[in-house]
C-alpha atoms as an extended CHARMM CRD file, in Angstrom:
* protein
*
       247  EXT
         1         1  MET       CA            -28.1140000000      111.9040000000      -55.2330000000  PROA      1               0.0000000000
         2         2  GLY       CA            -28.7940000000      108.7430000000      -52.6890000000  PROA      2               0.0000000000
         3         3  ASP       CA            -29.3530000000      105.2410000000      -53.7020000000  PROA      3               0.0000000000
         4         4  VAL       CA            -32.9440000000      104.6010000000      -51.4400000000  PROA      4               0.0000000000
         5         5  GLU       CA            -34.8400000000      101.7420000000      -53.4980000000  PROA      5               0.0000000000
         6         6  ILE       CA            -38.1530000000      100.0790000000      -52.8910000000  PROA      6               0.0000000000
         7         7  HSD       CA            -38.0290000000       96.3290000000      -53.9790000000  PROA      7               0.0000000000
         8         8  LYS       CA            -41.2900000000       94.9210000000      -54.7230000000  PROA      8               0.0000000000
         9         9  THR       CA            -40.9820000000       91.0350000000      -54.6090000000  PROA      9               0.0000000000
        10        10  VAL       CA            -44.7510000000       90.0540000000      -55.2930000000  PROA      10              0.0000000000
        11        11  ASP       CA            -47.2990000000       91.4310000000      -57.4800000000  PROA      11              0.0000000000
        12        12  MET       CA            -49.6870000000       93.5910000000      -55.8620000000  PROA      12              0.0000000000
        13        13  LYS       CA            -51.7070000000       94.6240000000      -58.6460000000  PROA      13              0.0000000000
        14        14  LYS       CA            -54.9910000000       92.8860000000      -57.1670000000  PROA      14              0.0000000000
        15        15  LEU       CA            -54.8810000000       95.8940000000      -54.5790000000  PROA      15              0.0000000000
        16        16  LYS       CA            -57.5070000000       98.6740000000      -55.3520000000  PROA      16              0.0000000000
        17        17  ASN       CA            -56.6940000000      102.0680000000      -53.8190000000  PROA      17              0.0000000000
        18        18  PRO       CA            -55.1840000000      100.5770000000      -50.8270000000  PROA      18              0.0000000000
        19        19  THR       CA            -54.4430000000      102.2250000000      -47.5760000000  PROA      19              0.0000000000
        20        20  ILE       CA            -50.6800000000      102.0800000000      -46.6250000000  PROA      20              0.0000000000
        21        21  ILE       CA            -49.8850000000      101.8680000000      -42.6980000000  PROA      21              0.0000000000
        22        22  MET       CA            -46.3580000000      103.1140000000      -41.9640000000  PROA      22              0.0000000000
        23        23  GLY       CA            -44.5300000000      102.3670000000      -38.6640000000  PROA      23              0.0000000000
        24        24  PHE       CA            -40.7650000000      103.3490000000      -38.1810000000  PROA      24              0.0000000000
        25        25  PRO       CA            -38.9370000000      103.5980000000      -34.8900000000  PROA      25              0.0000000000
        26        26  GLY       CA            -39.1380000000      106.7580000000      -32.7660000000  PROA      26              0.0000000000
        27        27  THR       CA            -40.2630000000      107.4460000000      -29.2330000000  PROA      27              0.0000000000
        28        28  GLY       CA            -41.0540000000      104.3120000000      -27.3630000000  PROA      28              0.0000000000
        29        29  LEU       CA            -40.8040000000      102.1830000000      -30.6560000000  PROA      29              0.0000000000
        30        30  VAL       CA            -44.3970000000      102.6720000000      -30.8940000000  PROA      30              0.0000000000
        31        31  GLY       CA            -44.4240000000      102.7430000000      -34.8240000000  PROA      31              0.0000000000
        32        32  SER       CA            -42.1430000000       99.7340000000      -35.3760000000  PROA      32              0.0000000000
        33        33  VAL       CA            -43.9710000000       97.7350000000      -32.4360000000  PROA      33              0.0000000000
        34        34  ALA       CA            -47.6040000000       98.6220000000      -33.8180000000  PROA      34              0.0000000000
        35        35  ALA       CA            -46.7620000000       98.0090000000      -37.5300000000  PROA      35              0.0000000000
        36        36  SER       CA            -44.9160000000       94.5350000000      -36.7650000000  PROA      36              0.0000000000
        37        37  GLN       CA            -48.3630000000       93.8210000000      -34.3630000000  PROA      37              0.0000000000
        38        38  LEU       CA            -50.4300000000       94.5590000000      -37.3820000000  PROA      38              0.0000000000
        39        39  VAL       CA            -48.5630000000       92.3620000000      -39.6240000000  PROA      39              0.0000000000
        40        40  GLU       CA            -48.6560000000       89.2910000000      -37.1880000000  PROA      40              0.0000000000
        41        41  SER       CA            -52.3070000000       89.7790000000      -36.0820000000  PROA      41              0.0000000000
        42        42  LEU       CA            -53.4520000000       90.0500000000      -39.6530000000  PROA      42              0.0000000000
        43        43  GLN       CA            -50.9810000000       87.4610000000      -41.2860000000  PROA      43              0.0000000000
        44        44  MET       CA            -50.0890000000       89.8550000000      -43.8240000000  PROA      44              0.0000000000
        45        45  THR       CA            -47.8500000000       88.6000000000      -46.6830000000  PROA      45              0.0000000000
        46        46  PHE       CA            -44.3040000000       89.8070000000      -47.4430000000  PROA      46              0.0000000000
        47        47  GLY       CA            -44.2530000000       92.0250000000      -50.4130000000  PROA      47              0.0000000000
        48        48  GLY       CA            -40.8890000000       93.8050000000      -50.7170000000  PROA      48              0.0000000000
        49        49  TYR       CA            -38.3340000000       95.7670000000      -48.8660000000  PROA      49              0.0000000000
        50        50  LEU       CA            -36.3010000000       99.1090000000      -48.9620000000  PROA      50              0.0000000000
        51        51  SER       CA            -32.6290000000       99.6020000000      -49.3830000000  PROA      51              0.0000000000
        52        52  SER       CA            -29.7670000000      101.9610000000      -49.1910000000  PROA      52              0.0000000000
        53        53  SER       CA            -26.0050000000      101.8850000000      -48.8190000000  PROA      53              0.0000000000
        54        54  ASP       CA            -26.8130000000      104.2190000000      -45.8200000000  PROA      54              0.0000000000
        55        55  PHE       CA            -28.7100000000      101.9590000000      -43.9280000000  PROA      55              0.0000000000
        56        56  ALA       CA            -27.5870000000       99.8390000000      -41.1520000000  PROA      56              0.0000000000
        57        57  PRO       CA            -26.1860000000       96.4850000000      -42.0270000000  PROA      57              0.0000000000
        58        58  LEU       CA            -28.6870000000       94.3200000000      -40.3760000000  PROA      58              0.0000000000
        59        59  ALA       CA            -31.3780000000       91.5740000000      -40.7150000000  PROA      59              0.0000000000
        60        60  ALA       CA            -34.6430000000       91.2270000000      -38.4960000000  PROA      60              0.0000000000
        61        61  ILE       CA            -35.1420000000       87.4290000000      -37.6440000000  PROA      61              0.0000000000
        62        62  HSD       CA            -38.7030000000       86.5570000000      -37.1700000000  PROA      62              0.0000000000
        63        63  ASP       CA            -40.1370000000       83.1630000000      -36.5170000000  PROA      63              0.0000000000
        64        64  TYR       CA            -36.2230000000       81.7150000000      -37.3980000000  PROA      64              0.0000000000
        65        65  LYS       CA            -36.1900000000       83.5950000000      -40.7140000000  PROA      65              0.0000000000
        66        66  PRO       CA            -34.0300000000       86.7960000000      -41.4950000000  PROA      66              0.0000000000
        67        67  MET       CA            -35.8680000000       89.5290000000      -43.1110000000  PROA      67              0.0000000000
        68        68  PRO       CA            -34.8650000000       92.9010000000      -44.4600000000  PROA      68              0.0000000000
        69        69  ALA       CA            -35.1000000000       95.4990000000      -41.3340000000  PROA      69              0.0000000000
        70        70  ALA       CA            -37.0340000000       97.7510000000      -43.7080000000  PROA      70              0.0000000000
        71        71  ARG       CA            -39.7250000000       95.9380000000      -45.6170000000  PROA      71              0.0000000000
        72        72  ILE       CA            -43.2450000000       95.7860000000      -47.1370000000  PROA      72              0.0000000000
        73        73  HSD       CA            -45.9660000000       93.4500000000      -46.0900000000  PROA      73              0.0000000000
        74        74  PHE       CA            -49.5470000000       93.5370000000      -47.7170000000  PROA      74              0.0000000000
        75        75  SER       CA            -53.0330000000       91.8980000000      -47.4480000000  PROA      75              0.0000000000
        76        76  GLU       CA            -55.2570000000       91.5570000000      -50.6850000000  PROA      76              0.0000000000
        77        77  LYS       CA            -58.3450000000       90.5820000000      -48.5390000000  PROA      77              0.0000000000
        78        78  LEU       CA            -58.0130000000       94.0950000000      -46.3500000000  PROA      78              0.0000000000
        79        79  ASN       CA            -56.6290000000       95.7780000000      -49.4200000000  PROA      79              0.0000000000
        80        80  MET       CA            -53.9250000000       97.2080000000      -47.1330000000  PROA      80              0.0000000000
        81        81  ILE       CA            -49.9070000000       97.6340000000      -47.3600000000  PROA      81              0.0000000000
        82        82  VAL       CA            -47.7120000000       97.9150000000      -44.2650000000  PROA      82              0.0000000000
        83        83  ILE       CA            -44.3390000000       99.7750000000      -44.5480000000  PROA      83              0.0000000000
        84        84  LEU       CA            -42.2230000000       99.0900000000      -41.4270000000  PROA      84              0.0000000000
        85        85  SER       CA            -38.7270000000       99.2630000000      -40.1990000000  PROA      85              0.0000000000
        86        86  GLU       CA            -36.8830000000       97.6100000000      -37.2870000000  PROA      86              0.0000000000
        87        87  MET       CA            -33.9980000000      100.2070000000      -37.9130000000  PROA      87              0.0000000000
        88        88  THR       CA            -33.7240000000      103.8190000000      -37.3760000000  PROA      88              0.0000000000
        89        89  ILE       CA            -33.4890000000      105.7530000000      -40.9840000000  PROA      89              0.0000000000
        90        90  PRO       CA            -30.4120000000      107.7970000000      -41.0690000000  PROA      90              0.0000000000
        91        91  ILE       CA            -31.4040000000      111.4520000000      -40.8510000000  PROA      91              0.0000000000
        92        92  SER       CA            -29.3160000000      111.9090000000      -44.2280000000  PROA      92              0.0000000000
        93        93  SER       CA            -31.7040000000      109.3150000000      -45.8570000000  PROA      93              0.0000000000
        94        94  SER       CA            -34.8910000000      110.6640000000      -44.5980000000  PROA      94              0.0000000000
        95        95  ASN       CA            -35.7460000000      113.0310000000      -47.6380000000  PROA      95              0.0000000000
        96        96  GLU       CA            -35.1290000000      110.2560000000      -50.0670000000  PROA      96              0.0000000000
        97        97  VAL       CA            -37.0330000000      107.5770000000      -47.9040000000  PROA      97              0.0000000000
        98        98  ALA       CA            -40.0890000000      109.7870000000      -47.8470000000  PROA      98              0.0000000000
        99        99  ASP       CA            -39.8960000000      110.4160000000      -51.7500000000  PROA      99              0.0000000000
       100       100  ARG       CA            -39.6720000000      106.7570000000      -52.6790000000  PROA      100             0.0000000000
       101       101  ILE       CA            -42.3370000000      105.8620000000      -50.2090000000  PROA      101             0.0000000000
       102       102  TYR       CA            -44.7090000000      108.7060000000      -51.7250000000  PROA      102             0.0000000000
       103       103  GLU       CA            -43.7100000000      107.4970000000      -55.2090000000  PROA      103             0.0000000000
       104       104  PHE       CA            -44.7270000000      103.8050000000      -54.2140000000  PROA      104             0.0000000000
       105       105  ALA       CA            -47.9830000000      105.2500000000      -52.9880000000  PROA      105             0.0000000000
       106       106  LYS       CA            -48.7670000000      106.7740000000      -56.2820000000  PROA      106             0.0000000000
       107       107  SER       CA            -47.5440000000      103.7860000000      -58.2320000000  PROA      107             0.0000000000
       108       108  VAL       CA            -50.3690000000      101.4490000000      -56.4620000000  PROA      108             0.0000000000
       109       109  ASN       CA            -52.6790000000      104.3590000000      -56.5190000000  PROA      109             0.0000000000
       110       110  ALA       CA            -52.9670000000      104.1080000000      -52.8020000000  PROA      110             0.0000000000
       111       111  ALA       CA            -56.0300000000      106.0110000000      -51.0400000000  PROA      111             0.0000000000
       112       112  SER       CA            -54.0830000000      107.4160000000      -48.2530000000  PROA      112             0.0000000000
       113       113  ILE       CA            -51.1430000000      106.8230000000      -46.0720000000  PROA      113             0.0000000000
       114       114  ILE       CA            -51.4400000000      106.6020000000      -42.2140000000  PROA      114             0.0000000000
       115       115  SER       CA            -48.3990000000      106.7970000000      -40.2440000000  PROA      115             0.0000000000
       116       116  LEU       CA            -47.9370000000      105.3470000000      -36.5210000000  PROA      116             0.0000000000
       117       117  GLY       CA            -45.5340000000      106.6160000000      -33.8460000000  PROA      117             0.0000000000
       118       118  GLY       CA            -45.2660000000      107.9790000000      -30.3560000000  PROA      118             0.0000000000
       119       119  ILE       CA            -44.5910000000      111.5420000000      -28.6360000000  PROA      119             0.0000000000
       120       120  SER       CA            -42.9180000000      112.1290000000      -25.5260000000  PROA      120             0.0000000000
       121       121  LEU       CA            -45.0430000000      111.2610000000      -22.4620000000  PROA      121             0.0000000000
       122       122  GLN       CA            -47.1160000000      114.3580000000      -20.9790000000  PROA      122             0.0000000000
       123       123  ASP       CA            -50.0400000000      112.7980000000      -19.4440000000  PROA      123             0.0000000000
       124       124  GLU       CA            -50.2770000000      109.7790000000      -17.1290000000  PROA      124             0.0000000000
       125       125  LYS       CA            -53.3960000000      108.5150000000      -18.9350000000  PROA      125             0.0000000000
       126       126  LYS       CA            -51.2190000000      108.2380000000      -22.3400000000  PROA      126             0.0000000000
       127       127  GLY       CA            -53.2670000000      110.1560000000      -24.7560000000  PROA      127             0.0000000000
       128       128  VAL       CA            -53.4350000000      109.5910000000      -28.3530000000  PROA      128             0.0000000000
       129       129  TYR       CA            -53.2360000000      112.4830000000      -30.9290000000  PROA      129             0.0000000000
       130       130  VAL       CA            -53.7940000000      113.0590000000      -34.8090000000  PROA      130             0.0000000000
       131       131  VAL       CA            -52.3160000000      115.2710000000      -37.5050000000  PROA      131             0.0000000000
       132       132  SER       CA            -53.1410000000      115.0790000000      -40.9270000000  PROA      132             0.0000000000
       133       133  SER       CA            -52.8530000000      116.8460000000      -44.4850000000  PROA      133             0.0000000000
       134       134  ASP       CA            -56.7320000000      116.3700000000      -44.7540000000  PROA      134             0.0000000000
       135       135  SER       CA            -58.8390000000      118.4230000000      -42.2150000000  PROA      135             0.0000000000
       136       136  ASN       CA            -61.9480000000      116.2190000000      -42.7770000000  PROA      136             0.0000000000
       137       137  VAL       CA            -59.7800000000      113.1050000000      -41.4170000000  PROA      137             0.0000000000
       138       138  VAL       CA            -59.0440000000      115.3700000000      -38.3000000000  PROA      138             0.0000000000
       139       139  LYS       CA            -62.6630000000      116.4450000000      -38.0560000000  PROA      139             0.0000000000
       140       140  ASP       CA            -64.0420000000      112.7530000000      -38.2300000000  PROA      140             0.0000000000
       141       141  VAL       CA            -61.2640000000      111.6250000000      -35.5160000000  PROA      141             0.0000000000
       142       142  ILE       CA            -62.3400000000      114.7980000000      -33.3610000000  PROA      142             0.0000000000
       143       143  ASP       CA            -66.2230000000      114.0700000000      -33.8580000000  PROA      143             0.0000000000
       144       144  ARG       CA            -65.8700000000      110.4540000000      -33.0680000000  PROA      144             0.0000000000
       145       145  LYS       CA            -63.4790000000      111.4250000000      -29.9650000000  PROA      145             0.0000000000
       146       146  LEU       CA            -60.8830000000      108.6940000000      -30.9850000000  PROA      146             0.0000000000
       147       147  ALA       CA            -57.7620000000      111.1660000000      -30.6280000000  PROA      147             0.0000000000
       148       148  LYS       CA            -56.8770000000      114.6150000000      -29.7580000000  PROA      148             0.0000000000
       149       149  PRO       CA            -55.6530000000      117.1790000000      -32.5470000000  PROA      149             0.0000000000
       150       150  ILE       CA            -52.4680000000      118.8440000000      -32.4730000000  PROA      150             0.0000000000
       151       151  LYS       CA            -52.7970000000      122.6200000000      -32.9660000000  PROA      151             0.0000000000
       152       152  GLU       CA            -49.0730000000      123.5050000000      -32.6430000000  PROA      152             0.0000000000
       153       153  GLY       CA            -45.8900000000      121.7570000000      -32.8200000000  PROA      153             0.0000000000
       154       154  ALA       CA            -43.4600000000      119.5660000000      -34.9770000000  PROA      154             0.0000000000
       155       155  THR       CA            -42.9090000000      116.3150000000      -36.2930000000  PROA      155             0.0000000000
       156       156  THR       CA            -39.5960000000      115.1220000000      -38.0100000000  PROA      156             0.0000000000
       157       157  GLY       CA            -38.3330000000      112.5070000000      -40.0420000000  PROA      157             0.0000000000
       158       158  VAL       CA            -39.8330000000      110.5900000000      -42.6420000000  PROA      158             0.0000000000
       159       159  THR       CA            -43.5630000000      111.1650000000      -41.2700000000  PROA      159             0.0000000000
       160       160  GLY       CA            -42.8590000000      114.9670000000      -41.1520000000  PROA      160             0.0000000000
       161       161  ILE       CA            -41.6610000000      115.0550000000      -44.7070000000  PROA      161             0.0000000000
       162       162  LEU       CA            -44.7990000000      113.1200000000      -45.8970000000  PROA      162             0.0000000000
       163       163  LEU       CA            -47.2090000000      115.2680000000      -44.1500000000  PROA      163             0.0000000000
       164       164  THR       CA            -45.7230000000      118.3390000000      -45.8610000000  PROA      164             0.0000000000
       165       165  LYS       CA            -45.8760000000      116.5260000000      -49.1170000000  PROA      165             0.0000000000
       166       166  GLY       CA            -49.5610000000      115.5950000000      -48.5840000000  PROA      166             0.0000000000
       167       167  THR       CA            -50.4020000000      118.9770000000      -47.6420000000  PROA      167             0.0000000000
       168       168  LEU       CA            -48.8850000000      120.5940000000      -50.7720000000  PROA      168             0.0000000000
       169       169  ASP       CA            -50.1550000000      117.8630000000      -53.0670000000  PROA      169             0.0000000000
       170       170  HSD       CA            -53.7540000000      117.7570000000      -51.3440000000  PROA      170             0.0000000000
       171       171  PHE       CA            -53.1380000000      114.1290000000      -50.8230000000  PROA      171             0.0000000000
       172       172  PRO       CA            -54.4720000000      112.5550000000      -47.4570000000  PROA      172             0.0000000000
       173       173  ILE       CA            -51.4400000000      111.5740000000      -45.1610000000  PROA      173             0.0000000000
       174       174  THR       CA            -52.0430000000      111.0010000000      -41.4660000000  PROA      174             0.0000000000
       175       175  THR       CA            -50.0540000000      110.1980000000      -38.4100000000  PROA      175             0.0000000000
       176       176  ILE       CA            -51.4330000000      108.6400000000      -35.3300000000  PROA      176             0.0000000000
       177       177  LEU       CA            -49.3470000000      109.4270000000      -32.4240000000  PROA      177             0.0000000000
       178       178  ALA       CA            -49.5480000000      107.9280000000      -28.8100000000  PROA      178             0.0000000000
       179       179  GLU       CA            -48.0170000000      109.4410000000      -25.4350000000  PROA      179             0.0000000000
       180       180  SER       CA            -44.9440000000      107.1670000000      -24.8390000000  PROA      180             0.0000000000
       181       181  SER       CA            -41.9130000000      106.8680000000      -22.4500000000  PROA      181             0.0000000000
       182       182  GLU       CA            -38.5470000000      108.2650000000      -24.3170000000  PROA      182             0.0000000000
       183       183  GLU       CA            -36.3630000000      105.6210000000      -22.3680000000  PROA      183             0.0000000000
       184       184  TYR       CA            -37.9830000000      102.2490000000      -23.1580000000  PROA      184             0.0000000000
       185       185  LEU       CA            -40.0710000000      100.2110000000      -25.3320000000  PROA      185             0.0000000000
       186       186  ASP       CA            -43.7750000000      100.9460000000      -24.7510000000  PROA      186             0.0000000000
       187       187  PRO       CA            -45.8630000000       98.3270000000      -25.9030000000  PROA      187             0.0000000000
       188       188  LYS       CA            -48.9750000000      100.0410000000      -24.3610000000  PROA      188             0.0000000000
       189       189  ALA       CA            -48.5790000000      102.9730000000      -26.4350000000  PROA      189             0.0000000000
       190       190  ALA       CA            -48.2030000000      100.8330000000      -29.4610000000  PROA      190             0.0000000000
       191       191  SER       CA            -51.9260000000       99.0930000000      -28.4940000000  PROA      191             0.0000000000
       192       192  ASN       CA            -53.4020000000      102.5500000000      -27.8620000000  PROA      192             0.0000000000
       193       193  VAL       CA            -52.1460000000      103.6510000000      -31.3940000000  PROA      193             0.0000000000
       194       194  LEU       CA            -53.7030000000      100.3850000000      -32.8610000000  PROA      194             0.0000000000
       195       195  LYS       CA            -56.9860000000      100.5730000000      -31.1810000000  PROA      195             0.0000000000
       196       196  VAL       CA            -57.6960000000      104.2330000000      -32.6180000000  PROA      196             0.0000000000
       197       197  LEU       CA            -56.2860000000      102.6500000000      -36.1960000000  PROA      197             0.0000000000
       198       198  THR       CA            -59.0310000000      100.1130000000      -35.7870000000  PROA      198             0.0000000000
       199       199  GLN       CA            -62.0230000000      102.4900000000      -35.4270000000  PROA      199             0.0000000000
       200       200  MET       CA            -60.5400000000      104.9230000000      -38.1510000000  PROA      200             0.0000000000
       201       201  ILE       CA            -60.2250000000      102.3320000000      -40.9260000000  PROA      201             0.0000000000
       202       202  GLY       CA            -62.8890000000       99.4660000000      -39.7940000000  PROA      202             0.0000000000
       203       203  ILE       CA            -60.6440000000       96.4870000000      -38.9690000000  PROA      203             0.0000000000
       204       204  GLN       CA            -60.0250000000       94.1010000000      -36.3150000000  PROA      204             0.0000000000
       205       205  ILE       CA            -56.6790000000       93.7050000000      -34.7120000000  PROA      205             0.0000000000
       206       206  ASN       CA            -55.6420000000       91.6520000000      -31.8190000000  PROA      206             0.0000000000
       207       207  THR       CA            -53.6990000000       93.9250000000      -29.0780000000  PROA      207             0.0000000000
       208       208  THR       CA            -54.0080000000       91.4520000000      -26.3240000000  PROA      208             0.0000000000
       209       209  ARG       CA            -50.3390000000       90.5000000000      -26.4950000000  PROA      209             0.0000000000
       210       210  LEU       CA            -49.2020000000       93.9750000000      -26.2950000000  PROA      210             0.0000000000
       211       211  ASP       CA            -51.7300000000       94.8460000000      -23.5530000000  PROA      211             0.0000000000
       212       212  LYS       CA            -50.2040000000       91.7790000000      -21.4960000000  PROA      212             0.0000000000
       213       213  GLU       CA            -46.6220000000       92.7890000000      -22.2000000000  PROA      213             0.0000000000
       214       214  ALA       CA            -47.4520000000       96.3370000000      -21.0720000000  PROA      214             0.0000000000
       215       215  ALA       CA            -49.1060000000       94.9550000000      -17.8430000000  PROA      215             0.0000000000
       216       216  GLU       CA            -45.7100000000       92.8500000000      -17.1160000000  PROA      216             0.0000000000
       217       217  PHE       CA            -43.4790000000       95.7000000000      -18.0840000000  PROA      217             0.0000000000
       218       218  ALA       CA            -45.4730000000       97.7270000000      -15.7500000000  PROA      218             0.0000000000
       219       219  LYS       CA            -44.9000000000       95.4150000000      -12.8560000000  PROA      219             0.0000000000
       220       220  ASP       CA            -41.2530000000       94.8490000000      -13.4240000000  PROA      220             0.0000000000
       221       221  ILE       CA            -40.9160000000       98.7450000000      -13.4680000000  PROA      221             0.0000000000
       222       222  GLN       CA            -43.0220000000       98.9480000000       -9.9840000000  PROA      222             0.0000000000
       223       223  ASP       CA            -41.0350000000       96.2400000000       -8.3750000000  PROA      223             0.0000000000
       224       224  ALA       CA            -37.8180000000       97.7280000000       -9.4600000000  PROA      224             0.0000000000
       225       225  VAL       CA            -38.6910000000      100.9280000000       -7.9690000000  PROA      225             0.0000000000
       226       226  THR       CA            -39.7760000000       99.3140000000       -4.7360000000  PROA      226             0.0000000000
       227       227  LYS       CA            -36.4720000000       97.5110000000       -4.4490000000  PROA      227             0.0000000000
       228       228  ALA       CA            -34.6290000000      100.7640000000       -4.9980000000  PROA      228             0.0000000000
       229       229  ARG       CA            -36.6300000000      102.2710000000       -2.2950000000  PROA      229             0.0000000000
       230       230  ILE       CA            -35.9920000000       99.4820000000       -0.0320000000  PROA      230             0.0000000000
       231       231  SER       CA            -32.2110000000       99.6000000000       -0.8760000000  PROA      231             0.0000000000
       232       232  LYS       CA            -32.1280000000      103.2430000000       -0.0840000000  PROA      232             0.0000000000
       233       233  LYS       CA            -33.5500000000      102.6680000000        3.2970000000  PROA      233             0.0000000000
       234       234  LYS       CA            -31.0530000000      100.0670000000        4.1190000000  PROA      234             0.0000000000
       235       235  GLY       CA            -28.2040000000      102.3330000000        2.7070000000  PROA      235             0.0000000000
       236       236  GLY       CA            -27.7420000000      100.4150000000       -0.1250000000  PROA      236             0.0000000000
       237       237  PRO       CA            -26.1850000000      101.4170000000       -3.6860000000  PROA      237             0.0000000000
       238       238  GLN       CA            -28.0750000000      104.0330000000       -5.2660000000  PROA      238             0.0000000000
       239       239  ALA       CA            -28.1930000000      105.4410000000       -9.0030000000  PROA      239             0.0000000000
       240       240  SER       CA            -26.7000000000      109.1370000000       -9.2770000000  PROA      240             0.0000000000
       241       241  GLU       CA            -28.9910000000      111.6850000000      -11.1210000000  PROA      241             0.0000000000
       242       242  GLY       CA            -29.5800000000      110.7870000000      -14.6060000000  PROA      242             0.0000000000
       243       243  GLY       CA            -28.1340000000      107.3350000000      -14.2020000000  PROA      243             0.0000000000
       244       244  SER       CA            -29.4080000000      104.0390000000      -14.2130000000  PROA      244             0.0000000000
       245       245  MET       CA            -29.2660000000      100.7370000000      -12.5290000000  PROA      245             0.0000000000
       246       246  TYR       CA            -30.2840000000       97.3740000000      -13.7220000000  PROA      246             0.0000000000
       247       247  GLY       CA            -31.1230000000       94.2590000000      -11.6580000000  PROA      247             0.0000000000
């Protein structure tokens, strides 16, 4: 038996059937970036953290303040809880982390869990997809043309385990997945996920910073590609297949 625990540092009894939003690292770090932006944009209160002897020994530093890398924030006004992690959850801990989150959701009488994440880029337009243990959620999202459904495939880690639990227990657990690059942090994909989330649950989230970062990052990438092409024409150094070059 492992030792994953959720520690609440603040009383959340005023929350009534809250929605839980979850964002963990993955493709393009979409889940972590989106959840962090959600917390910052909505000025949510720190309310607890996750611990385990298997977790990486690190602290996340925000606004000069060290914070647990895996933590909980909440908003009484919006009746919402965010569980986010800025570290990769060890595979060996995934089942137990999912169990603790599910137990926590039940303990606060959560209405649903919505996980944010990324999937490998297939379309240059960066589509957004939805998977849910509740077919009504998928139907609503499709009818409103917010995201595309996934008919066949697989999702792993904590989110995959929670989706299965939701199906077996008839509890609404949904994941919103934005197409993202596997090679680098993708703020645009995080912004795309949040834009779908805002329409699903009816809240306003400022994604301006993410959109700006995405535009700047895209320009940096384009500049790097242009420089590489010029260098190649002049007979300069070239990266080998599968390699990389940083300037």
